[in-house]
PDB file of C-alpha atoms in Angstrom:
ATOM      1  CA  UNK U1296      28.842 -13.221 -35.253  1.00 62.00           C
ATOM      2  CA  UNK U1297      27.470 -14.550 -31.951  1.00 72.00           C
ATOM      3  CA  UNK U1298      25.143 -12.556 -29.708  1.00 74.00           C
ATOM      4  CA  UNK U1299      27.968 -12.093 -27.212  1.00 73.00           C
ATOM      5  CA  UNK U1300      30.233 -10.619 -29.887  1.00 76.00           C
ATOM      6  CA  UNK U1301      27.433  -8.284 -30.943  1.00 81.00           C
ATOM      7  CA  UNK U1302      26.943  -7.182 -27.350  1.00 87.00           C
ATOM      8  CA  UNK U1303      30.585  -6.081 -27.189  1.00 83.00           C
ATOM      9  CA  UNK U1304      29.857  -3.699 -30.067  1.00 85.00           C
ATOM     10  CA  UNK U1305      27.063  -2.104 -28.048  1.00 88.00           C
ATOM     11  CA  UNK U1306      28.928  -1.502 -24.792  1.00 91.00           C
ATOM     12  CA  UNK U1307      31.868  -2.464 -22.654  1.00 93.00           C
ATOM     13  CA  UNK U1308      30.295  -5.224 -20.600  1.00 94.00           C
ATOM     14  CA  UNK U1309      31.371  -6.785 -17.339  1.00 94.00           C
ATOM     15  CA  UNK U1310      29.524  -9.887 -16.138  1.00 94.00           C
ATOM     16  CA  UNK U1311      28.928 -10.193 -12.402  1.00 95.00           C
ATOM     17  CA  UNK U1312      27.557 -13.493 -11.100  1.00 94.00           C
ATOM     18  CA  UNK U1313      25.134 -13.011  -8.217  1.00 93.00           C
ATOM     19  CA  UNK U1314      23.362 -16.375  -8.023  1.00 93.00           C
ATOM     20  CA  UNK U1315      22.169 -19.377 -10.008  1.00 92.00           C
ATOM     21  CA  UNK U1316      18.667 -19.971  -8.733  1.00 94.00           C
ATOM     22  CA  UNK U1317      15.166 -20.351 -10.121  1.00 96.00           C
ATOM     23  CA  UNK U1318      13.184 -17.136  -9.799  1.00 97.00           C
ATOM     24  CA  UNK U1319      10.531 -19.197  -7.994  1.00 97.00           C
ATOM     25  CA  UNK U1320      12.992 -19.696  -5.108  1.00 97.00           C
ATOM     26  CA  UNK U1321      13.918 -16.066  -4.450  1.00 97.00           C
ATOM     27  CA  UNK U1322      13.691 -14.566  -0.976  1.00 97.00           C
ATOM     28  CA  UNK U1323      13.885 -11.060   0.461  1.00 96.00           C
ATOM     29  CA  UNK U1324      17.600 -11.686   1.128  1.00 97.00           C
ATOM     30  CA  UNK U1325      18.210 -12.063  -2.617  1.00 97.00           C
ATOM     31  CA  UNK U1326      16.349  -8.797  -3.293  1.00 98.00           C
ATOM     32  CA  UNK U1327      18.266  -6.796  -0.695  1.00 98.00           C
ATOM     33  CA  UNK U1328      21.614  -8.204  -1.815  1.00 97.00           C
ATOM     34  CA  UNK U1329      20.805  -7.513  -5.465  1.00 98.00           C
ATOM     35  CA  UNK U1330      19.692  -3.937  -4.774  1.00 98.00           C
ATOM     36  CA  UNK U1331      22.859  -3.186  -2.814  1.00 98.00           C
ATOM     37  CA  UNK U1332      24.999  -4.734  -5.557  1.00 98.00           C
ATOM     38  CA  UNK U1333      23.300  -2.666  -8.267  1.00 98.00           C
ATOM     39  CA  UNK U1334      23.841   0.528  -6.271  1.00 97.00           C
ATOM     40  CA  UNK U1335      27.478  -0.358  -5.672  1.00 97.00           C
ATOM     41  CA  UNK U1336      28.253  -0.695  -9.382  1.00 98.00           C
ATOM     42  CA  UNK U1337      26.221   2.341 -10.429  1.00 98.00           C
ATOM     43  CA  UNK U1338      27.233   4.759  -7.682  1.00 97.00           C
ATOM     44  CA  UNK U1339      30.640   3.598  -6.462  1.00 96.00           C
ATOM     45  CA  UNK U1340      32.105   1.901  -9.529  1.00 97.00           C
ATOM     46  CA  UNK U1341      30.527   4.475 -11.873  1.00 97.00           C
ATOM     47  CA  UNK U1342      28.959   2.008 -14.318  1.00 98.00           C
ATOM     48  CA  UNK U1343      26.611   3.660 -16.800  1.00 97.00           C
ATOM     49  CA  UNK U1344      23.839   1.095 -16.480  1.00 98.00           C
ATOM     50  CA  UNK U1345      22.914  -2.382 -15.325  1.00 98.00           C
ATOM     51  CA  UNK U1346      21.184  -5.268 -17.098  1.00 98.00           C
ATOM     52  CA  UNK U1347      19.867  -8.077 -14.898  1.00 98.00           C
ATOM     53  CA  UNK U1348      19.013 -11.454 -16.403  1.00 98.00           C
ATOM     54  CA  UNK U1349      16.158 -13.013 -14.460  1.00 98.00           C
ATOM     55  CA  UNK U1350      13.634 -15.828 -14.671  1.00 97.00           C
ATOM     56  CA  UNK U1351      10.293 -14.577 -15.934  1.00 98.00           C
ATOM     57  CA  UNK U1352       8.160 -16.142 -13.164  1.00 98.00           C
ATOM     58  CA  UNK U1353       8.867 -13.446 -10.561  1.00 98.00           C
ATOM     59  CA  UNK U1354      10.765 -10.903 -12.662  1.00 98.00           C
ATOM     60  CA  UNK U1355       8.069  -8.248 -12.147  1.00 98.00           C
ATOM     61  CA  UNK U1356       8.421  -8.466  -8.350  1.00 98.00           C
ATOM     62  CA  UNK U1357      12.202  -8.120  -8.338  1.00 98.00           C
ATOM     63  CA  UNK U1358      11.901  -5.221 -10.782  1.00 98.00           C
ATOM     64  CA  UNK U1359       9.416  -3.363  -8.560  1.00 98.00           C
ATOM     65  CA  UNK U1360      11.519  -3.908  -5.424  1.00 98.00           C
ATOM     66  CA  UNK U1361      14.543  -2.408  -7.209  1.00 98.00           C
ATOM     67  CA  UNK U1362      12.328   0.376  -8.603  1.00 98.00           C
ATOM     68  CA  UNK U1363      11.594   1.433  -5.019  1.00 98.00           C
ATOM     69  CA  UNK U1364      14.991   0.888  -3.386  1.00 98.00           C
ATOM     70  CA  UNK U1365      17.838   1.668  -5.830  1.00 98.00           C
ATOM     71  CA  UNK U1366      18.879   5.321  -5.714  1.00 97.00           C
ATOM     72  CA  UNK U1367      20.211   6.119  -9.139  1.00 98.00           C
ATOM     73  CA  UNK U1368      18.955   7.861 -12.271  1.00 98.00           C
ATOM     74  CA  UNK U1369      20.992   5.470 -14.411  1.00 98.00           C
ATOM     75  CA  UNK U1370      19.203   2.728 -16.378  1.00 98.00           C
ATOM     76  CA  UNK U1371      18.485  -0.546 -14.603  1.00 98.00           C
ATOM     77  CA  UNK U1372      16.953  -3.088 -16.975  1.00 98.00           C
ATOM     78  CA  UNK U1373      15.608  -6.551 -16.201  1.00 98.00           C
ATOM     79  CA  UNK U1374      15.298  -9.082 -18.972  1.00 98.00           C
ATOM     80  CA  UNK U1375      14.166 -12.670 -19.268  1.00 97.00           C
ATOM     81  CA  UNK U1376      13.159 -15.153 -21.942  1.00 97.00           C
ATOM     82  CA  UNK U1377      10.136 -17.356 -22.406  1.00 97.00           C
ATOM     83  CA  UNK U1378      12.029 -19.920 -24.475  1.00 96.00           C
ATOM     84  CA  UNK U1379      15.352 -21.341 -23.259  1.00 90.00           C
ATOM     85  CA  UNK U1380      18.519 -20.482 -25.159  1.00 88.00           C
ATOM     86  CA  UNK U1381      18.641 -24.051 -26.493  1.00 88.00           C
ATOM     87  CA  UNK U1382      15.010 -24.012 -27.699  1.00 91.00           C
ATOM     88  CA  UNK U1383      13.845 -23.558 -31.271  1.00 91.00           C
ATOM     89  CA  UNK U1384      13.375 -19.834 -32.028  1.00 92.00           C
ATOM     90  CA  UNK U1385      14.526 -18.773 -28.577  1.00 95.00           C
ATOM     91  CA  UNK U1386      13.799 -15.169 -27.646  1.00 94.00           C
ATOM     92  CA  UNK U1387      16.928 -15.045 -25.474  1.00 94.00           C
ATOM     93  CA  UNK U1388      19.409 -13.436 -27.917  1.00 93.00           C
ATOM     94  CA  UNK U1389      17.174 -10.608 -29.144  1.00 94.00           C
ATOM     95  CA  UNK U1390      15.771  -9.829 -25.687  1.00 96.00           C
ATOM     96  CA  UNK U1391      19.300  -9.593 -24.280  1.00 96.00           C
ATOM     97  CA  UNK U1392      20.496  -7.418 -27.170  1.00 95.00           C
ATOM     98  CA  UNK U1393      17.548  -5.082 -26.730  1.00 96.00           C
ATOM     99  CA  UNK U1394      17.990  -4.901 -22.953  1.00 97.00           C
ATOM    100  CA  UNK U1395      21.601  -3.802 -23.353  1.00 97.00           C
ATOM    101  CA  UNK U1396      20.534  -1.315 -26.025  1.00 97.00           C
ATOM    102  CA  UNK U1397      17.951   0.226 -23.693  1.00 98.00           C
ATOM    103  CA  UNK U1398      20.489   0.317 -20.841  1.00 98.00           C
ATOM    104  CA  UNK U1399      22.925   2.274 -23.048  1.00 97.00           C
ATOM    105  CA  UNK U1400      20.321   4.745 -24.298  1.00 97.00           C
ATOM    106  CA  UNK U1401      20.384   8.269 -22.823  1.00 96.00           C
ATOM    107  CA  UNK U1402      16.576   8.342 -23.087  1.00 97.00           C
ATOM    108  CA  UNK U1403      16.376   5.573 -20.458  1.00 98.00           C
ATOM    109  CA  UNK U1404      17.726   7.813 -17.691  1.00 98.00           C
ATOM    110  CA  UNK U1405      15.354   8.806 -14.853  1.00 98.00           C
ATOM    111  CA  UNK U1406      12.701   6.301 -15.932  1.00 98.00           C
ATOM    112  CA  UNK U1407      13.174   4.026 -12.956  1.00 98.00           C
ATOM    113  CA  UNK U1408      13.691   0.302 -13.312  1.00 98.00           C
ATOM    114  CA  UNK U1409      12.671  -1.068 -16.712  1.00 98.00           C
ATOM    115  CA  UNK U1410      11.688  -4.471 -18.084  1.00 98.00           C
ATOM    116  CA  UNK U1411      12.556  -5.253 -21.699  1.00 98.00           C
ATOM    117  CA  UNK U1412      11.103  -8.152 -23.668  1.00 97.00           C
ATOM    118  CA  UNK U1413       9.514  -8.830 -27.045  1.00 95.00           C
ATOM    119  CA  UNK U1414      10.500  -5.398 -28.503  1.00 96.00           C
ATOM    120  CA  UNK U1415       8.733  -3.578 -25.654  1.00 97.00           C
ATOM    121  CA  UNK U1416       9.858  -1.425 -22.705  1.00 98.00           C
ATOM    122  CA  UNK U1417       7.823  -1.610 -19.515  1.00 98.00           C
ATOM    123  CA  UNK U1418       7.842   0.200 -16.187  1.00 98.00           C
ATOM    124  CA  UNK U1419       8.605  -2.031 -13.206  1.00 98.00           C
ATOM    125  CA  UNK U1420       5.550  -0.643 -11.412  1.00 98.00           C
ATOM    126  CA  UNK U1421       3.034  -1.732 -14.020  1.00 97.00           C
ATOM    127  CA  UNK U1422       4.455  -4.735 -15.832  1.00 98.00           C
ATOM    128  CA  UNK U1423       2.915  -8.158 -15.178  1.00 97.00           C
ATOM    129  CA  UNK U1424       3.518 -11.610 -16.574  1.00 98.00           C
ATOM    130  CA  UNK U1425       0.171 -12.538 -18.115  1.00 96.00           C
ATOM    131  CA  UNK U1426       0.831 -15.734 -20.068  1.00 97.00           C
ATOM    132  CA  UNK U1427       2.546 -18.973 -19.146  1.00 97.00           C
ATOM    133  CA  UNK U1428       4.353 -19.555 -22.456  1.00 95.00           C
ATOM    134  CA  UNK U1429       3.710 -16.833 -25.076  1.00 96.00           C
ATOM    135  CA  UNK U1430       6.520 -14.429 -26.006  1.00 95.00           C
ATOM    136  CA  UNK U1431       4.289 -11.417 -25.347  1.00 95.00           C
ATOM    137  CA  UNK U1432       3.784 -12.429 -21.730  1.00 97.00           C
ATOM    138  CA  UNK U1433       4.809  -9.079 -20.190  1.00 97.00           C
ATOM    139  CA  UNK U1434       1.946  -6.610 -20.360  1.00 96.00           C
ATOM    140  CA  UNK U1435       1.205  -3.242 -18.721  1.00 95.00           C
ATOM    141  CA  UNK U1436      -2.550  -3.217 -18.409  1.00 91.00           C
ATOM    142  CA  UNK U1437      -4.610  -0.195 -19.335  1.00 92.00           C
ATOM    143  CA  UNK U1438      -1.733   2.318 -19.328  1.00 92.00           C
ATOM    144  CA  UNK U1439       0.450   0.535 -21.861  1.00 94.00           C
ATOM    145  CA  UNK U1440       4.180   0.284 -22.469  1.00 97.00           C
ATOM    146  CA  UNK U1441       6.661   3.076 -21.863  1.00 98.00           C
ATOM    147  CA  UNK U1442       8.239   2.519 -25.245  1.00 98.00           C
ATOM    148  CA  UNK U1443       9.463   0.128 -27.897  1.00 97.00           C
ATOM    149  CA  UNK U1444      12.626  -1.044 -29.593  1.00 97.00           C
ATOM    150  CA  UNK U1445      11.980  -0.832 -33.337  1.00 91.00           C
ATOM    151  CA  UNK U1446      14.065  -2.086 -36.219  1.00 81.00           C
ATOM    152  CA  UNK U1447      15.945  -4.319 -33.820  1.00 68.00           C
ATOM    153  CA  UNK U1448      17.844  -1.688 -31.832  1.00 86.00           C
ATOM    154  CA  UNK U1449      16.074   1.688 -32.144  1.00 94.00           C
ATOM    155  CA  UNK U1450      14.871   2.818 -28.692  1.00 97.00           C
ATOM    156  CA  UNK U1451      11.781   5.015 -28.575  1.00 97.00           C
ATOM    157  CA  UNK U1452      10.011   6.173 -25.382  1.00 98.00           C
ATOM    158  CA  UNK U1453       6.470   7.576 -25.448  1.00 97.00           C
ATOM    159  CA  UNK U1454       5.784   8.267 -21.778  1.00 97.00           C
ATOM    160  CA  UNK U1455       7.459   8.386 -18.354  1.00 96.00           C
ATOM    161  CA  UNK U1456       6.509   6.933 -14.957  1.00 97.00           C
ATOM    162  CA  UNK U1457       4.837   9.573 -12.792  1.00 96.00           C
ATOM    163  CA  UNK U1458       4.811   7.806  -9.406  1.00 98.00           C
ATOM    164  CA  UNK U1459       7.799   8.095  -7.058  1.00 98.00           C
ATOM    165  CA  UNK U1460      10.710   5.736  -7.650  1.00 98.00           C
ATOM    166  CA  UNK U1461      14.500   5.307  -7.356  1.00 98.00           C
ATOM    167  CA  UNK U1462      16.131   8.653  -6.448  1.00 97.00           C
ATOM    168  CA  UNK U1463      12.785  10.099  -5.310  1.00 98.00           C
ATOM    169  CA  UNK U1464      11.879   7.081  -3.211  1.00 98.00           C
ATOM    170  CA  UNK U1465      11.883   7.185   0.579  1.00 97.00           C
ATOM    171  CA  UNK U1466      13.175   3.602   0.664  1.00 98.00           C
ATOM    172  CA  UNK U1467      16.830   2.720   0.309  1.00 96.00           C
ATOM    173  CA  UNK U1468      18.460  -0.682  -0.100  1.00 93.00           C
ATOM    174  CA  UNK U1469      21.444   0.242   2.061  1.00 93.00           C
ATOM    175  CA  UNK U1470      19.120   0.805   5.016  1.00 93.00           C
ATOM    176  CA  UNK U1471      17.538  -2.642   4.769  1.00 95.00           C
ATOM    177  CA  UNK U1472      18.563  -5.810   6.560  1.00 93.00           C
ATOM    178  CA  UNK U1473      15.235  -7.657   6.482  1.00 95.00           C
ATOM    179  CA  UNK U1474      11.615  -6.983   5.600  1.00 98.00           C
ATOM    180  CA  UNK U1475       8.422  -7.429   7.639  1.00 98.00           C
ATOM    181  CA  UNK U1476       6.366 -10.487   6.681  1.00 98.00           C
ATOM    182  CA  UNK U1477       3.296  -9.773   4.562  1.00 98.00           C
ATOM    183  CA  UNK U1478       0.893 -12.431   3.251  1.00 98.00           C
ATOM    184  CA  UNK U1479      -1.439 -12.396   0.245  1.00 98.00           C
ATOM    185  CA  UNK U1480      -4.946 -13.850   0.587  1.00 98.00           C
ATOM    186  CA  UNK U1481      -6.963 -14.537  -2.569  1.00 98.00           C
ATOM    187  CA  UNK U1482     -10.708 -13.931  -2.309  1.00 98.00           C
ATOM    188  CA  UNK U1483     -13.365 -15.919  -4.154  1.00 98.00           C
ATOM    189  CA  UNK U1484     -17.002 -17.001  -3.939  1.00 98.00           C
ATOM    190  CA  UNK U1485     -17.857 -18.441  -0.497  1.00 97.00           C
ATOM    191  CA  UNK U1486     -14.442 -17.542   0.883  1.00 98.00           C
ATOM    192  CA  UNK U1487     -14.047 -18.164   4.596  1.00 98.00           C
ATOM    193  CA  UNK U1488     -11.856 -16.376   7.081  1.00 98.00           C
ATOM    194  CA  UNK U1489      -9.863 -19.405   8.253  1.00 98.00           C
ATOM    195  CA  UNK U1490      -6.674 -18.578   6.321  1.00 98.00           C
ATOM    196  CA  UNK U1491      -6.729 -15.020   7.643  1.00 98.00           C
ATOM    197  CA  UNK U1492      -7.316 -16.344  11.166  1.00 98.00           C
ATOM    198  CA  UNK U1493      -4.338 -18.669  10.807  1.00 98.00           C
ATOM    199  CA  UNK U1494      -2.135 -15.761   9.681  1.00 98.00           C
ATOM    200  CA  UNK U1495      -3.271 -13.701  12.679  1.00 98.00           C
ATOM    201  CA  UNK U1496      -2.735 -16.525  15.180  1.00 98.00           C
ATOM    202  CA  UNK U1497       0.752 -17.218  13.851  1.00 98.00           C
ATOM    203  CA  UNK U1498       1.903 -13.803  15.126  1.00 97.00           C
ATOM    204  CA  UNK U1499       4.535 -13.736  12.369  1.00 97.00           C
ATOM    205  CA  UNK U1500       2.909 -11.286   9.963  1.00 98.00           C
ATOM    206  CA  UNK U1501       2.824  -7.510   9.983  1.00 98.00           C
ATOM    207  CA  UNK U1502       0.471  -7.205   7.025  1.00 98.00           C
ATOM    208  CA  UNK U1503      -2.062  -8.891   4.766  1.00 98.00           C
ATOM    209  CA  UNK U1504      -2.830  -7.983   1.159  1.00 98.00           C
ATOM    210  CA  UNK U1505      -6.249  -9.153   0.017  1.00 98.00           C
ATOM    211  CA  UNK U1506      -6.582  -9.938  -3.675  1.00 98.00           C
ATOM    212  CA  UNK U1507     -10.221  -8.974  -3.566  1.00 98.00           C
ATOM    213  CA  UNK U1508     -12.992  -9.485  -6.079  1.00 98.00           C
ATOM    214  CA  UNK U1509     -14.149  -6.585  -8.220  1.00 97.00           C
ATOM    215  CA  UNK U1510     -13.066  -3.269  -6.749  1.00 96.00           C
ATOM    216  CA  UNK U1511     -11.217  -4.873  -3.832  1.00 97.00           C
ATOM    217  CA  UNK U1512     -14.132  -6.482  -2.004  1.00 97.00           C
ATOM    218  CA  UNK U1513     -14.408  -9.734  -0.059  1.00 97.00           C
ATOM    219  CA  UNK U1514     -16.824 -11.956   1.849  1.00 98.00           C
ATOM    220  CA  UNK U1515     -18.325 -11.174   5.267  1.00 97.00           C
ATOM    221  CA  UNK U1516     -16.336 -14.045   6.780  1.00 98.00           C
ATOM    222  CA  UNK U1517     -13.132 -12.559   5.400  1.00 98.00           C
ATOM    223  CA  UNK U1518     -14.086  -9.099   6.614  1.00 98.00           C
ATOM    224  CA  UNK U1519     -14.684 -10.386  10.156  1.00 98.00           C
ATOM    225  CA  UNK U1520     -11.305 -12.130  10.142  1.00 98.00           C
ATOM    226  CA  UNK U1521      -9.577  -9.037   8.727  1.00 98.00           C
ATOM    227  CA  UNK U1522     -11.069  -6.823  11.436  1.00 98.00           C
ATOM    228  CA  UNK U1523      -9.681  -9.231  14.031  1.00 98.00           C
ATOM    229  CA  UNK U1524      -6.308  -9.025  12.281  1.00 98.00           C
ATOM    230  CA  UNK U1525      -6.438  -5.224  12.527  1.00 98.00           C
ATOM    231  CA  UNK U1526      -7.133  -5.453  16.254  1.00 97.00           C
ATOM    232  CA  UNK U1527      -3.964  -7.528  16.494  1.00 98.00           C
ATOM    233  CA  UNK U1528      -1.926  -4.796  14.809  1.00 98.00           C
ATOM    234  CA  UNK U1529      -1.826  -6.325  11.317  1.00 98.00           C
ATOM    235  CA  UNK U1530      -2.227  -3.842   8.475  1.00 98.00           C
ATOM    236  CA  UNK U1531      -4.625  -4.787   5.680  1.00 98.00           C
ATOM    237  CA  UNK U1532      -4.345  -3.648   2.064  1.00 98.00           C
ATOM    238  CA  UNK U1533      -7.266  -4.035  -0.307  1.00 98.00           C
ATOM    239  CA  UNK U1534      -6.231  -4.875  -3.870  1.00 98.00           C
ATOM    240  CA  UNK U1535      -7.976  -6.566  -6.769  1.00 98.00           C
ATOM    241  CA  UNK U1536      -7.479  -9.923  -8.411  1.00 97.00           C
ATOM    242  CA  UNK U1537      -8.764  -8.381 -11.654  1.00 95.00           C
ATOM    243  CA  UNK U1538      -5.432  -6.976 -12.805  1.00 90.00           C
ATOM    244  CA  UNK U1539      -6.677  -3.548 -13.946  1.00 94.00           C
ATOM    245  CA  UNK U1540      -8.337  -0.573 -12.325  1.00 96.00           C
ATOM    246  CA  UNK U1541      -7.905   1.295  -9.063  1.00 97.00           C
ATOM    247  CA  UNK U1542      -8.940   0.096  -5.626  1.00 98.00           C
ATOM    248  CA  UNK U1543     -10.162   3.182  -3.747  1.00 97.00           C
ATOM    249  CA  UNK U1544     -11.864   3.758  -0.378  1.00 95.00           C
ATOM    250  CA  UNK U1545     -15.510   2.701  -0.460  1.00 94.00           C
ATOM    251  CA  UNK U1546     -18.313   3.297   2.053  1.00 92.00           C
ATOM    252  CA  UNK U1547     -18.682  -0.391   2.946  1.00 89.00           C
ATOM    253  CA  UNK U1548     -15.177  -0.446   4.476  1.00 93.00           C
ATOM    254  CA  UNK U1549     -14.796   3.199   5.480  1.00 84.00           C
ATOM    255  CA  UNK U1550     -14.640   2.521   9.228  1.00 90.00           C
ATOM    256  CA  UNK U1551     -12.389  -0.534   9.007  1.00 95.00           C
ATOM    257  CA  UNK U1552      -8.997   1.175   8.705  1.00 95.00           C
ATOM    258  CA  UNK U1553      -8.059  -0.793   5.613  1.00 98.00           C
ATOM    259  CA  UNK U1554      -5.506   0.587   3.156  1.00 98.00           C
ATOM    260  CA  UNK U1555      -6.536   1.107  -0.469  1.00 98.00           C
ATOM    261  CA  UNK U1556      -4.012  -0.439  -2.853  1.00 98.00           C
ATOM    262  CA  UNK U1557      -4.671   1.834  -5.848  1.00 98.00           C
ATOM    263  CA  UNK U1558      -3.924  -0.069  -9.090  1.00 98.00           C
ATOM    264  CA  UNK U1559      -1.040  -2.184  -7.813  1.00 98.00           C
ATOM    265  CA  UNK U1560      -1.348  -5.908  -8.341  1.00 98.00           C
ATOM    266  CA  UNK U1561      -1.512  -7.917  -5.089  1.00 98.00           C
ATOM    267  CA  UNK U1562       2.100  -9.073  -5.446  1.00 98.00           C
ATOM    268  CA  UNK U1563       3.334  -5.499  -5.876  1.00 98.00           C
ATOM    269  CA  UNK U1564       1.085  -4.159  -3.133  1.00 98.00           C
ATOM    270  CA  UNK U1565       2.803  -6.699  -0.873  1.00 98.00           C
ATOM    271  CA  UNK U1566       6.239  -5.274  -1.749  1.00 98.00           C
ATOM    272  CA  UNK U1567       5.178  -1.683  -1.109  1.00 99.00           C
ATOM    273  CA  UNK U1568       3.544  -2.615   2.203  1.00 99.00           C
ATOM    274  CA  UNK U1569       6.677  -4.449   3.358  1.00 98.00           C
ATOM    275  CA  UNK U1570       8.807  -1.420   2.577  1.00 98.00           C
ATOM    276  CA  UNK U1571       6.306   1.019   4.073  1.00 98.00           C
ATOM    277  CA  UNK U1572       6.333  -0.932   7.338  1.00 98.00           C
ATOM    278  CA  UNK U1573      10.093  -0.446   7.606  1.00 98.00           C
ATOM    279  CA  UNK U1574       9.369   3.294   7.870  1.00 98.00           C
ATOM    280  CA  UNK U1575       6.123   3.646   9.776  1.00 98.00           C
ATOM    281  CA  UNK U1576       3.203   1.890  11.449  1.00 97.00           C
ATOM    282  CA  UNK U1577       0.800   4.815  10.981  1.00 98.00           C
ATOM    283  CA  UNK U1578      -2.155   4.058   8.751  1.00 97.00           C
ATOM    284  CA  UNK U1579      -2.267   7.522   7.152  1.00 97.00           C
ATOM    285  CA  UNK U1580       1.416   7.430   6.276  1.00 98.00           C
ATOM    286  CA  UNK U1581       1.167   3.967   4.747  1.00 98.00           C
ATOM    287  CA  UNK U1582      -1.832   5.100   2.704  1.00 98.00           C
ATOM    288  CA  UNK U1583       0.242   8.061   1.506  1.00 98.00           C
ATOM    289  CA  UNK U1584       2.844   5.643   0.133  1.00 98.00           C
ATOM    290  CA  UNK U1585       0.144   3.796  -1.802  1.00 98.00           C
ATOM    291  CA  UNK U1586      -1.198   7.081  -3.141  1.00 98.00           C
ATOM    292  CA  UNK U1587       2.180   8.337  -4.375  1.00 98.00           C
ATOM    293  CA  UNK U1588       4.345   5.289  -5.265  1.00 98.00           C
TER     294      UNK U1588
END
């Protein structure tokens, strides 16, 4: 029996083609269209769940965007594969089977958008691709997976997401046409402020996320350039390149009106800032989003 025949035993499945594109080439237009399509099938066509096949390179970003913008308690599951379907020992068939299994499980409801791979269930907020080729590439940092799929198709959850998402989110796909531009700047030893200055001079960007060193820190040259960006109305989010741990307000930057990115990775902090800027330009309100989402 082929994997597709087995899938028909799990659920009545309809395949909807959205696009054939590398996940490295996605844009905000793809995200908005996908979110609206997912909502249409869940809320207007009364589907019980959605499984989205996606390239692994940017899967975590698409998942988090949907996590914040799709208003439904029904399961939305993203799945990818590290080895192509034609490769030796491909992980494609089992990952797809498990994704459909999770999407059909009643225990998946109200957990937000999920990522399934390698027998593990992850929250879209926390999951990150951490290895270029290994099957266990999707990891969740210090807080761990939401659950597992044991014995092939036995779904077991051990915790739930506590931050706001989906039906409790203030963001809604149907209200979006485009997103403000936000850049990510990666800090390092002897980092200058020239890239930040270029972003400011371009007058195209509404925000900058700094992938800072340690607890979200950066060089004096970067700080000077970021302060100039703030004077030009650009919001700045401090995050960390480290991958784990919270970025909180610290005395060194207390007067600079920078936003603390909590424990979001830089790429996810960028998504939340873009969405926040569709609602408000007030620093305190944007910080509230980072404290609660």
